[in-house]
XYZ file of C-alpha atoms in Angstrom:
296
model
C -24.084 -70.913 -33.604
C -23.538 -68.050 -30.661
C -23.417 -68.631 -27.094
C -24.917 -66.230 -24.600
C -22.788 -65.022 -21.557
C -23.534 -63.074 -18.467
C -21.302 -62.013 -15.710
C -21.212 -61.937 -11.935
C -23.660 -59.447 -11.771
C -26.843 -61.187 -13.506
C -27.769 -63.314 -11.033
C -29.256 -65.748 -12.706
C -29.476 -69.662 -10.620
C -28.419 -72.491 -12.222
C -31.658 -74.137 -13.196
C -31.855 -70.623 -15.236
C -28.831 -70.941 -16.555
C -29.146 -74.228 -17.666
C -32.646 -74.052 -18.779
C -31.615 -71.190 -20.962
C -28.278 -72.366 -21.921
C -26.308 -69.068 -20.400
C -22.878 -69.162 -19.320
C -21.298 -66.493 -17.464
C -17.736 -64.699 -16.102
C -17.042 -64.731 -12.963
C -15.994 -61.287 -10.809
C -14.850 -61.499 -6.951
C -15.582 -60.619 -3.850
C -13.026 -60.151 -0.645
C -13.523 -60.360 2.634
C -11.432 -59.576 5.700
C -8.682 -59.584 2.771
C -9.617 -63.275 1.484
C -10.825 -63.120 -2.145
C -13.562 -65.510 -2.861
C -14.989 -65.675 -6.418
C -18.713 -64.453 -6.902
C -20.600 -67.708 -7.763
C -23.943 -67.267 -8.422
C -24.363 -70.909 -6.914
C -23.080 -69.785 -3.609
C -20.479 -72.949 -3.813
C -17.711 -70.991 -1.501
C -20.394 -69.433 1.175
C -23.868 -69.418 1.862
C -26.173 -66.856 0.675
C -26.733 -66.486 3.998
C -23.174 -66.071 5.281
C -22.735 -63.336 2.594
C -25.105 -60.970 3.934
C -24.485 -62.164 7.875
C -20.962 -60.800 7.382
C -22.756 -57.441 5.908
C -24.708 -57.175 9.066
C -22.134 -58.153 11.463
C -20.192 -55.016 10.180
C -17.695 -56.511 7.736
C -16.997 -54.454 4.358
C -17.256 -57.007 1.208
C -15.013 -55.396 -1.676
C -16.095 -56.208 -5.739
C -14.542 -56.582 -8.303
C -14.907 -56.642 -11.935
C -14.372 -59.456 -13.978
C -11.028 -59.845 -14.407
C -9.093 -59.785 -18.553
C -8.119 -63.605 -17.751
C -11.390 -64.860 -16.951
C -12.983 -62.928 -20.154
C -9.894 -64.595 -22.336
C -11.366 -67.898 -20.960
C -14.500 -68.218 -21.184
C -14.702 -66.794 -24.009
C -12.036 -69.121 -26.059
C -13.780 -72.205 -24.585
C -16.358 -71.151 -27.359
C -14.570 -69.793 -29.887
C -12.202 -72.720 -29.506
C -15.600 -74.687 -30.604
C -16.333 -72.555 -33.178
C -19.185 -70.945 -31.733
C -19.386 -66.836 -31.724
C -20.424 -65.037 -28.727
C -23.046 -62.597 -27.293
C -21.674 -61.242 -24.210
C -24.216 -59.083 -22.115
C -22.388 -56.602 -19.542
C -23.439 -55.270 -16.221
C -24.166 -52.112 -16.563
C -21.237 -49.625 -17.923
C -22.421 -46.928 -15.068
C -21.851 -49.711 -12.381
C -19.117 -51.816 -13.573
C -15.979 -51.515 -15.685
C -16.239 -55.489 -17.053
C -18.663 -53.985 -20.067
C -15.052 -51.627 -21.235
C -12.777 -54.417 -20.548
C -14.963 -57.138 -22.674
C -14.388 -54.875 -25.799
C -10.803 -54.618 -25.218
C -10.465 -58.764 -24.971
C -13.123 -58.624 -27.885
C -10.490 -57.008 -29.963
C -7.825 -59.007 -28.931
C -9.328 -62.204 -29.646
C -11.230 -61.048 -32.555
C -7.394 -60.809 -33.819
C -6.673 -64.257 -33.272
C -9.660 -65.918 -34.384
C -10.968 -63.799 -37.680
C -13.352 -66.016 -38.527
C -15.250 -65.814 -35.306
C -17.702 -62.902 -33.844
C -17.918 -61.287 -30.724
C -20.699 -58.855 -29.532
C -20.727 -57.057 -25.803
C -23.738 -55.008 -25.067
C -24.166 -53.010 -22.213
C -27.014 -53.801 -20.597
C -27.810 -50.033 -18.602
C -28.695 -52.229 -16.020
C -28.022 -55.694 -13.567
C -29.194 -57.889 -11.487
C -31.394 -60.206 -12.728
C -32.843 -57.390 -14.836
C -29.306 -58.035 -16.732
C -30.135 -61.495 -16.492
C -33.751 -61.403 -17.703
C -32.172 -59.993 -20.810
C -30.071 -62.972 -21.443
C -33.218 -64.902 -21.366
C -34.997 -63.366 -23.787
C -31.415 -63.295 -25.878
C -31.682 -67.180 -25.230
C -35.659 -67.220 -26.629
C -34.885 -65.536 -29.278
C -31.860 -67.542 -30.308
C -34.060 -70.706 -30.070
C -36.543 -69.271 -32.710
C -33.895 -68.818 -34.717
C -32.397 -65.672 -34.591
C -29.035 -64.969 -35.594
C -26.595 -63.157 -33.530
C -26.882 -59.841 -34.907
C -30.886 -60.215 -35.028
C -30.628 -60.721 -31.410
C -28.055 -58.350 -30.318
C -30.232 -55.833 -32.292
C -33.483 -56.789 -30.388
C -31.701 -56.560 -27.018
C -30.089 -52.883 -27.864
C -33.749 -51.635 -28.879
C -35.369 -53.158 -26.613
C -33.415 -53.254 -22.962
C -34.616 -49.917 -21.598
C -37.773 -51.562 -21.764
C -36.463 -53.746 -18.765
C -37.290 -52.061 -15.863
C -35.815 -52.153 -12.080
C -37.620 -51.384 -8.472
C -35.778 -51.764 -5.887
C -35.616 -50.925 -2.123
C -32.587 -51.584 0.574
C -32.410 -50.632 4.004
C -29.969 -48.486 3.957
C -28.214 -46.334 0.767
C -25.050 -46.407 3.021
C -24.067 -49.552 0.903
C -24.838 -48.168 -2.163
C -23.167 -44.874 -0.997
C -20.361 -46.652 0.170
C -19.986 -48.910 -3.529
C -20.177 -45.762 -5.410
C -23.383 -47.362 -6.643
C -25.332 -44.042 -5.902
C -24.643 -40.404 -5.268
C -24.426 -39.212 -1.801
C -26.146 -35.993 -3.023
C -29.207 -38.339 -3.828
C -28.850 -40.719 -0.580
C -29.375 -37.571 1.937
C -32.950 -39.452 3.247
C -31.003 -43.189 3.355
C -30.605 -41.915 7.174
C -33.416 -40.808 8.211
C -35.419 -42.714 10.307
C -38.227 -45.517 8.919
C -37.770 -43.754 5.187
C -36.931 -46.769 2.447
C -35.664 -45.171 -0.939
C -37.160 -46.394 -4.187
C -34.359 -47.214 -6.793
C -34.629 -47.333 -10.227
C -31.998 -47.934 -13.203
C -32.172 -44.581 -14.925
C -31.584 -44.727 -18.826
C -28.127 -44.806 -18.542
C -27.583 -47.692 -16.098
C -27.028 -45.697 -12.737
C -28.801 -46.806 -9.653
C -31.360 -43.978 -9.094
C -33.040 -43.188 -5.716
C -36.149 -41.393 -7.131
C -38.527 -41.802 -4.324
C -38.833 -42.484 -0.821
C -41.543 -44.712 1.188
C -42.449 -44.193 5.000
C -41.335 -47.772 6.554
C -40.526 -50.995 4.446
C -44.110 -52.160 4.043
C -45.170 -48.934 2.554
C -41.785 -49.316 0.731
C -42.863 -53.084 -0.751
C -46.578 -51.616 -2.044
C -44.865 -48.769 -3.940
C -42.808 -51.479 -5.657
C -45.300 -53.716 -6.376
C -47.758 -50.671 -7.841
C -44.503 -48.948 -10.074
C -43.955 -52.687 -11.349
C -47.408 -53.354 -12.393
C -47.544 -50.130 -13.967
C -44.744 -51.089 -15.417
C -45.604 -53.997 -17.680
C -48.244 -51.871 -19.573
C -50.978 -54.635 -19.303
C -48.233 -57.238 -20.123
C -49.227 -59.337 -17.701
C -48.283 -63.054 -18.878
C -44.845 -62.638 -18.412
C -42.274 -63.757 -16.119
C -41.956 -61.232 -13.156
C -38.554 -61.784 -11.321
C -37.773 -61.024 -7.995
C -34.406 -60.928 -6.190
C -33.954 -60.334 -2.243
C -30.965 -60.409 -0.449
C -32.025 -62.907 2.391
C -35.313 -61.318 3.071
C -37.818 -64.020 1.290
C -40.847 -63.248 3.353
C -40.487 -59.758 1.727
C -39.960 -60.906 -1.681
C -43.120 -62.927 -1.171
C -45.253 -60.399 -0.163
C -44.372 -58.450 -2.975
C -45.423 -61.212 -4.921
C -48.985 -61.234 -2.941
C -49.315 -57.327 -3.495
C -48.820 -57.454 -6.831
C -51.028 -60.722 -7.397
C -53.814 -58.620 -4.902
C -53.752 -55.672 -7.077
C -53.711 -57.467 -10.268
C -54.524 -61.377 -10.422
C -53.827 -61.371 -14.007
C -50.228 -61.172 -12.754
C -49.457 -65.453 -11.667
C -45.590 -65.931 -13.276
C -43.133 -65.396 -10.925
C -39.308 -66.196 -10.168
C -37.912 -65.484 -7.171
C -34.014 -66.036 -6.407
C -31.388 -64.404 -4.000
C -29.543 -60.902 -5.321
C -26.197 -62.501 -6.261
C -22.557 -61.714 -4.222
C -21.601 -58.826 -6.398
C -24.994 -56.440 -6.397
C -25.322 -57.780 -2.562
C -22.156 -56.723 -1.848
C -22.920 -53.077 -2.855
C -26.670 -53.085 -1.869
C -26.893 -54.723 1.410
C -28.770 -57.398 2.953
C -32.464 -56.968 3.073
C -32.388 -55.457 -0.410
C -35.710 -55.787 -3.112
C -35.657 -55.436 -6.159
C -38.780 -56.495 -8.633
C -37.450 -56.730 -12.695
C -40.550 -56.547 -15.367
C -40.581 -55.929 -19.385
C -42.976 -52.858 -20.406
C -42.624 -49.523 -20.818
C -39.448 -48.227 -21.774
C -37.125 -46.185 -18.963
C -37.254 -42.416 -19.779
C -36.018 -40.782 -16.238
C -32.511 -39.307 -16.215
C -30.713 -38.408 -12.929
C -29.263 -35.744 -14.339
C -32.355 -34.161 -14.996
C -33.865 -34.661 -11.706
């Protein structure tokens, strides 16, 4: 018996976490120096409130999760006798992934007979989450632990990300993308396209003219994308901008009807925080992430 755990970063809702039977750690947020804990349920502040803060000019400061709350949640199960399959944020975005290891270790000391497996995801949002999903499918069929940890590390570069914001000054800002790269974030009516390169960084590898131009390029690079895989789950994320996260949902349903499963959530506090309000981002399974940054 395993249990699978997220973090902050996932964003996956409750009725996903519950459907799936995910648990996750919680990072933080602060705000005009009040820390507030990022719930994905939004039990502290609205969605809403969140990125109204963003727009009114306020900085919102992340944080990763914290050695305490990894000690916790993660004895809760081992306390049960259930072993754990923890999947990270991102290693190129978030220190958690490196800190998980070194509470692995710790508790793996204490509790011998128990197992622990972190995998870095190269990737978040509910990308990261959409992993722990099919970690939770596969578990139900089942899979041990090590079967599934195996089938996520082959397989989650086949999890791809597009994503748009409205400005790479948040990104910029997070550290969440070079400022070599965000040079066009500025300009006027040009929307980057971001990927997750193959090692987990947020990669602005092409630029639209105007957000509408912006949405179609997403909807096109997703559908090519899923490599005629088009019974799965697509899983959108916006960051108060729903009418935009629903026309990407009619583009992509308008260029191919085969397309009709589709989730769409809000981007969580901790990728909101370093994206900005108004952010995209459209998360499918297919063909496996190749680009590099460093080779662009």
């Amino acid at each position: 018996m395993f249990k699978i755990i997220a973090d902050s970063t996932s964003d996956l809702p409750l009725v996903l976490r519950e459907k799936y039977d995910i648990d996750y750690c919680r990072m933080s947020i602060t705000c005009d120096d009040k820390e507030y804990v990022a719930d994905l349920d939004y039990k502290e502040y609205s969605a809403k409130e969140l990125y109204d803060w963003m727009r009114n000019g306020k900085r919102v400061f992340t944080s990763q999760v914290a050695d305490n709350e990894f000690r916790e949640v993660f004895k809760k199960y081992l306390d049960q006798g259930i072993d754990i399959l923890y999947i990270a944020c991102s290693s190129a975005l978030s220190a958690s992934y490196l800190a998980s290891l070194k509470v692995r270790d710790e508790l793996l000391a204490l509790y011998p007979d128990r197992k622990i497996i972190c995998i870095d995801s190269k990737i978040s949002c509910i990308g990261q989450g959409s992993l722990c999903i099919e970690a939770s499918k596969l578990k139900e069929q089942g899979k041990s632990l090590e079967e599934v940890a195996e089938w996520i590390e082959n397989n989650k570069l086949k999890f791809n990300q597009f994503a748009t914001v409205e400005s790479l000054e948040f990104l910029k800002r997070a550290g969440r993308v070079k400022a070599s790269k965000a040079f066009f974030g500025n300009l006027f009516g040009i929307k980057p396209i971001i990927i997750s390169d193959i090692k987990g960084r947020n990669f602005a590898f092409k630029k639209a003219k105007g957000r509408l131009k912006a949405i179609d390029e997403l909807a096109t690079l997703a559908i090519e994308a899923m490599d005629g895989n088009y019974d799965q789950v697509v899983y959108i994320g916006h960051a108060d901008s729903l009418d935009d996260a629903l026309l990407i949902k009619k583009k992509m349903q308008e260029k191919q009807p085969k397309i009709q499963n589709f989730e769409i959530g809000f981007i969580g506090p901790i990728v909101g925080a370093s994206t900005g309000p108004g952010t995209l981002g459209v998360f499918v399974f297919g063909k496996e992430v190749t680009l590099d940054e460093e080779s662009e």
